[in-house]
Coordinates of C-alpha atoms and ligand atoms in Angstrom, one line a residue:
M1 CA 0.0 0.1 0.1
N2 CA 0.8 3.6 -0.4
K3 CA -0.2 6.8 1.6
H4 CA 0.5 10.4 1.4
F5 CA 0.0 12.9 3.9
G6 CA -0.1 16.1 1.5
E7 CA 3.4 16.1 0.0
L8 CA 4.8 13.5 2.5
H9 CA 5.1 10.0 1.2
V10 CA 4.4 8.4 4.6
L11 CA 3.8 4.8 3.6
R12 CA 6.0 3.6 0.4
D13 CA 5.1 0.4 -1.4
I14 CA 4.7 -1.3 2.0
N15 CA 4.1 -5.0 1.4
L16 CA 3.7 -7.1 4.4
D17 CA 2.4 -10.5 4.8
V18 CA 1.8 -11.9 8.3
A19 CA 1.1 -15.5 8.7
R20 CA -1.6 -17.0 11.3
G21 CA 0.3 -17.2 14.8
E22 CA 3.3 -15.3 13.7
V23 CA 4.7 -12.3 15.9
V24 CA 6.1 -9.4 13.9
V25 CA 7.9 -6.7 15.6
V26 CA 8.1 -3.5 13.8
I27 CA 11.0 -1.1 14.6
G28 CA 12.4 2.1 13.1
P29 CA 13.1 5.7 13.9
S30 CA 10.5 8.2 15.0
G31 CA 8.4 9.5 11.9
S32 CA 9.3 6.5 9.8
G33 CA 5.4 5.6 9.4
K34 CA 4.9 3.0 12.0
S35 CA 1.9 4.2 13.9
T36 CA 0.4 5.2 10.3
L37 CA 0.9 1.6 9.2
C38 CA -0.8 0.2 12.2
R39 CA -3.7 2.9 11.8
A40 CA -3.8 2.1 8.1
I41 CA -4.2 -1.7 8.8
N42 CA -7.2 -0.9 10.9
R43 CA -8.6 1.6 8.5
L44 CA -8.4 4.3 10.9
E45 CA -6.2 6.1 8.2
T46 CA -7.4 5.8 4.3
I47 CA -4.8 4.7 1.9
D48 CA -4.2 5.9 -1.5
D49 CA -3.8 2.3 -3.0
G50 CA -3.1 -1.3 -2.2
Q51 CA -5.4 -3.3 -0.1
I52 CA -5.5 -4.9 3.4
M53 CA -6.6 -8.6 3.9
I54 CA -7.5 -10.3 6.9
D55 CA -8.1 -14.0 6.6
G56 CA -8.4 -13.9 3.0
E57 CA -10.9 -11.2 3.1
V58 CA -10.4 -7.4 1.8
L59 CA -10.9 -5.1 4.4
P60 CA -13.8 -2.8 3.1
A61 CA -13.1 1.0 3.3
E62 CA -16.2 1.8 5.2
G63 CA -19.6 0.9 6.3
K64 CA -21.1 -2.1 8.2
A65 CA -18.7 -4.9 6.6
L66 CA -15.7 -2.8 7.6
A67 CA -17.0 -2.7 11.4
K68 CA -17.5 -6.3 11.2
L69 CA -14.2 -7.0 10.0
R70 CA -12.5 -4.4 12.0
A71 CA -13.5 -6.2 15.2
D72 CA -11.1 -8.9 14.0
V73 CA -8.3 -6.6 14.7
G74 CA -7.4 -5.6 18.3
M75 CA -5.6 -2.6 18.9
V76 CA -3.4 -1.3 21.8
F77 CA -2.2 2.0 21.9
Q78 CA 0.6 3.9 23.7
S79 CA -2.1 6.0 25.6
F80 CA -4.3 3.1 27.2
N81 CA -7.5 4.9 26.1
L82 CA -9.9 3.5 28.7
F83 CA -13.2 4.9 29.1
A84 CA -12.4 7.2 32.4
H85 CA -16.0 7.0 33.7
K86 CA -16.5 3.3 33.5
S87 CA -15.2 0.5 35.6
I88 CA -12.6 -1.9 34.6
L89 CA -15.1 -4.5 34.3
E90 CA -17.6 -2.3 32.1
N91 CA -14.3 -1.2 30.0
V92 CA -14.1 -4.9 28.9
T93 CA -17.7 -5.7 28.6
L94 CA -18.8 -2.8 26.6
G95 CA -17.5 -3.9 23.0
P96 CA -18.8 -7.6 23.3
I97 CA -22.3 -6.4 24.6
K98 CA -22.5 -3.3 22.1
V99 CA -20.8 -4.6 18.8
K100 CA -21.1 -8.3 19.4
G101 CA -24.6 -8.5 20.9
M102 CA -23.4 -10.7 23.7
K103 CA -25.4 -11.0 27.0
G104 CA -24.4 -9.4 30.0
G105 CA -23.6 -12.5 32.3
E106 CA -21.5 -13.9 29.4
A107 CA -19.6 -10.7 28.6
K108 CA -18.8 -10.5 32.3
E109 CA -17.6 -14.0 32.6
L110 CA -15.4 -13.5 29.5
A111 CA -14.3 -10.2 30.8
M112 CA -13.3 -11.7 34.3
S113 CA -11.4 -14.6 32.5
L114 CA -9.5 -12.2 30.5
L115 CA -8.8 -9.7 33.3
K116 CA -7.4 -12.9 35.1
R117 CA -5.2 -13.8 32.3
V118 CA -3.5 -10.5 32.5
G119 CA -3.5 -10.2 36.5
V120 CA -5.9 -7.4 37.3
D121 CA -9.1 -9.5 38.0
N122 CA -8.8 -8.0 41.5
Q123 CA -9.1 -4.4 40.1
A124 CA -12.5 -5.1 38.1
Q125 CA -14.8 -2.6 40.1
K126 CA -12.2 0.2 40.1
L127 CA -12.3 3.1 37.7
P128 CA -9.1 3.4 35.3
A129 CA -7.5 6.3 37.3
Q130 CA -7.2 4.1 40.2
L131 CA -4.8 1.7 38.6
S132 CA -1.3 2.1 37.7
G133 CA -0.2 2.7 34.0
G134 CA 0.8 -1.0 33.6
Q135 CA -2.2 -2.2 35.0
Q136 CA -4.5 0.0 32.8
Q137 CA -2.4 -1.2 29.7
R138 CA -3.2 -4.9 30.7
V139 CA -6.9 -3.9 30.9
A140 CA -6.6 -2.5 27.3
I141 CA -5.0 -5.7 26.1
A142 CA -8.0 -7.6 28.0
R143 CA -10.5 -5.3 26.4
A144 CA -8.9 -5.8 22.9
L145 CA -8.9 -9.6 23.4
A146 CA -12.5 -9.7 24.5
M147 CA -13.5 -9.0 20.9
K148 CA -12.1 -12.3 20.0
P149 CA -9.8 -10.8 17.5
K150 CA -7.8 -12.6 14.7
V151 CA -4.9 -10.5 14.9
M152 CA -3.6 -8.1 17.7
L153 CA -1.8 -4.6 16.8
F154 CA 0.2 -3.1 19.4
D155 CA 1.7 0.4 18.9
E156 CA 4.4 1.2 21.5
P157 CA 2.3 -0.1 24.2
T158 CA 5.1 0.2 27.0
S159 CA 6.4 3.7 25.9
A160 CA 4.4 5.7 28.2
L161 CA 5.0 3.6 31.1
D162 CA 7.3 3.9 34.1
P163 CA 10.2 1.3 33.9
E164 CA 9.1 -0.8 36.7
M165 CA 5.7 -1.4 34.9
I166 CA 7.1 -2.2 31.5
N167 CA 7.9 -5.8 32.2
E168 CA 4.3 -6.7 33.6
V169 CA 3.0 -5.5 30.2
L170 CA 5.5 -7.2 28.2
D171 CA 5.1 -10.5 29.9
S172 CA 1.3 -10.4 29.3
M173 CA 2.1 -10.0 25.7
V174 CA 4.9 -12.5 25.7
A175 CA 2.1 -15.0 26.9
L176 CA -0.2 -14.0 24.3
A177 CA 2.4 -14.8 21.8
K178 CA 3.0 -18.3 23.0
E179 CA -0.6 -18.9 23.1
G180 CA -0.4 -18.4 19.2
M181 CA -2.1 -15.0 18.7
T182 CA -1.2 -13.4 15.7
M183 CA 0.7 -10.0 16.4
I184 CA 2.0 -7.0 14.8
V185 CA 4.1 -5.1 17.4
V186 CA 5.5 -1.8 17.1
T187 CA 8.1 -1.5 20.0
H188 CA 11.8 -0.7 20.4
E189 CA 11.9 -3.3 23.4
M190 CA 14.6 -5.9 22.2
G191 CA 13.8 -8.2 24.8
F192 CA 10.5 -8.8 23.7
A193 CA 11.6 -9.1 20.2
R194 CA 14.1 -11.8 21.1
K195 CA 11.8 -13.7 23.4
A196 CA 8.7 -13.5 21.2
A197 CA 9.2 -12.3 17.7
D198 CA 9.3 -14.5 14.5
R199 CA 10.3 -11.5 12.5
V200 CA 11.7 -8.0 12.8
V201 CA 10.7 -5.5 10.2
F202 CA 12.6 -2.4 10.1
M203 CA 11.1 0.6 8.8
A204 CA 12.5 4.0 7.9
D205 CA 11.2 6.8 5.7
G206 CA 7.7 5.2 5.0
Q207 CA 9.7 2.0 3.7
I208 CA 10.3 -1.4 4.9
M209 CA 14.2 -1.5 4.7
E210 CA 14.8 -5.0 6.2
E211 CA 13.2 -7.9 7.6
A212 CA 15.0 -10.7 9.5
T213 CA 15.0 -12.9 12.5
P214 CA 15.4 -11.1 15.7
E215 CA 18.8 -12.7 16.2
S216 CA 20.0 -11.6 12.8
F217 CA 18.7 -8.2 12.7
F218 CA 20.1 -7.3 16.0
T219 CA 23.5 -8.9 15.5
N220 CA 24.0 -8.3 11.9
P221 CA 21.9 -5.4 10.5
Q222 CA 22.4 -4.9 6.8
S223 CA 21.4 -1.2 5.9
D224 CA 23.2 1.7 7.1
R225 CA 19.8 3.2 8.3
A226 CA 19.4 -0.1 10.7
K227 CA 22.9 0.2 11.8
D228 CA 22.8 3.8 12.8
F229 CA 19.2 3.4 14.5
L230 CA 20.6 0.2 16.5
G231 CA 23.6 2.2 17.4
K232 CA 21.4 4.9 18.7
I233 CA 19.1 2.5 20.8
L234 CA 21.7 0.3 22.0
S235 CA 23.9 3.1 23.5
H236 CA 21.0 4.1 26.0
Ligands
LIG301 N1 -2.6 13.0 10.7 C1 -1.3 13.4 10.2 N2 -1.2 14.5 9.2 C2 0.0 14.8 8.7 N3 1.0 14.1 8.8 C3 1.1 13.2 9.7 C4 -0.3 12.8 10.3 N4 0.1 11.5 11.2 C5 1.6 11.5 11.0 N5 2.0 12.4 10.0 C6 3.6 12.4 9.7 O1 3.9 11.2 9.3 C7 5.1 10.5 9.5 C8 5.0 9.1 10.1 O2 4.5 9.5 11.3 P1 4.2 8.1 12.2 O3 3.4 7.1 11.5 O4 3.4 8.6 13.5 O5 5.6 7.7 12.6 P2 6.1 6.6 13.7 O6 5.0 6.0 14.5 O7 7.0 5.7 13.0 O8 6.9 7.5 14.5 C9 5.8 11.7 10.4 O9 6.5 12.8 9.5 C10 4.3 12.5 11.0 O10 4.6 13.7 11.3
LIG302 MG1 4.4 6.0 16.3

């Protein structure tokens, strides 16, 4: 696919295939188009040309069919985006009830099991602001999973967190990866990439510059852009 923001060619001939159960980490300098790519996959951004297919079905550009297929794509953002005035439990049950027409009792049961899976079931009655950032982000993961997505997109899910909370979120993501979820994860957390990723995709200037296994990418990057980028993040 291609996309412009005015003069800026923000996504250039992006061609990315992700197999079922595969975990792809997208890495690259700020401004390289990683967030735009995630948003385009979910049709939160229009694209100029190309198409997005999920499980063999072309994602329509708009309308009811889009809403249905979009439910197949779970998204977790840097900012947790929970509904501030709803309890943790309600945050997770809302989608299944409103979008999927699930009964209240069933939605609650599902939500509690997902909250348990990410270790925050004991927070179910609280409001988001009463939780730490790490807990809120785990709720956001549970909320996305409640829609039973076929693929999960994560856009820098730990970059707004205090350091001591990063691992609790990454651990939930590693567990999800091990369970076989298909995942596209924008992150600079190399520990996560090494533990969970099947493939690292390096983006720069709106292009996919390199694709490799984590081991090969981190130890033997090919392009000057990737070498330069890794030099910068490794020197921290
Ligand atoms: N809504 C927008 N309108 C215009 N330019 C945008 C918009 N969103 C992002 N951009 C620009 O597109 C480029 C890629 O942004 P982004 O996808 O957020 O990169 P990344 O997530 O890799 O940091 C940047 O130059 C950014 O300024
Ligand atoms: Mg971004």
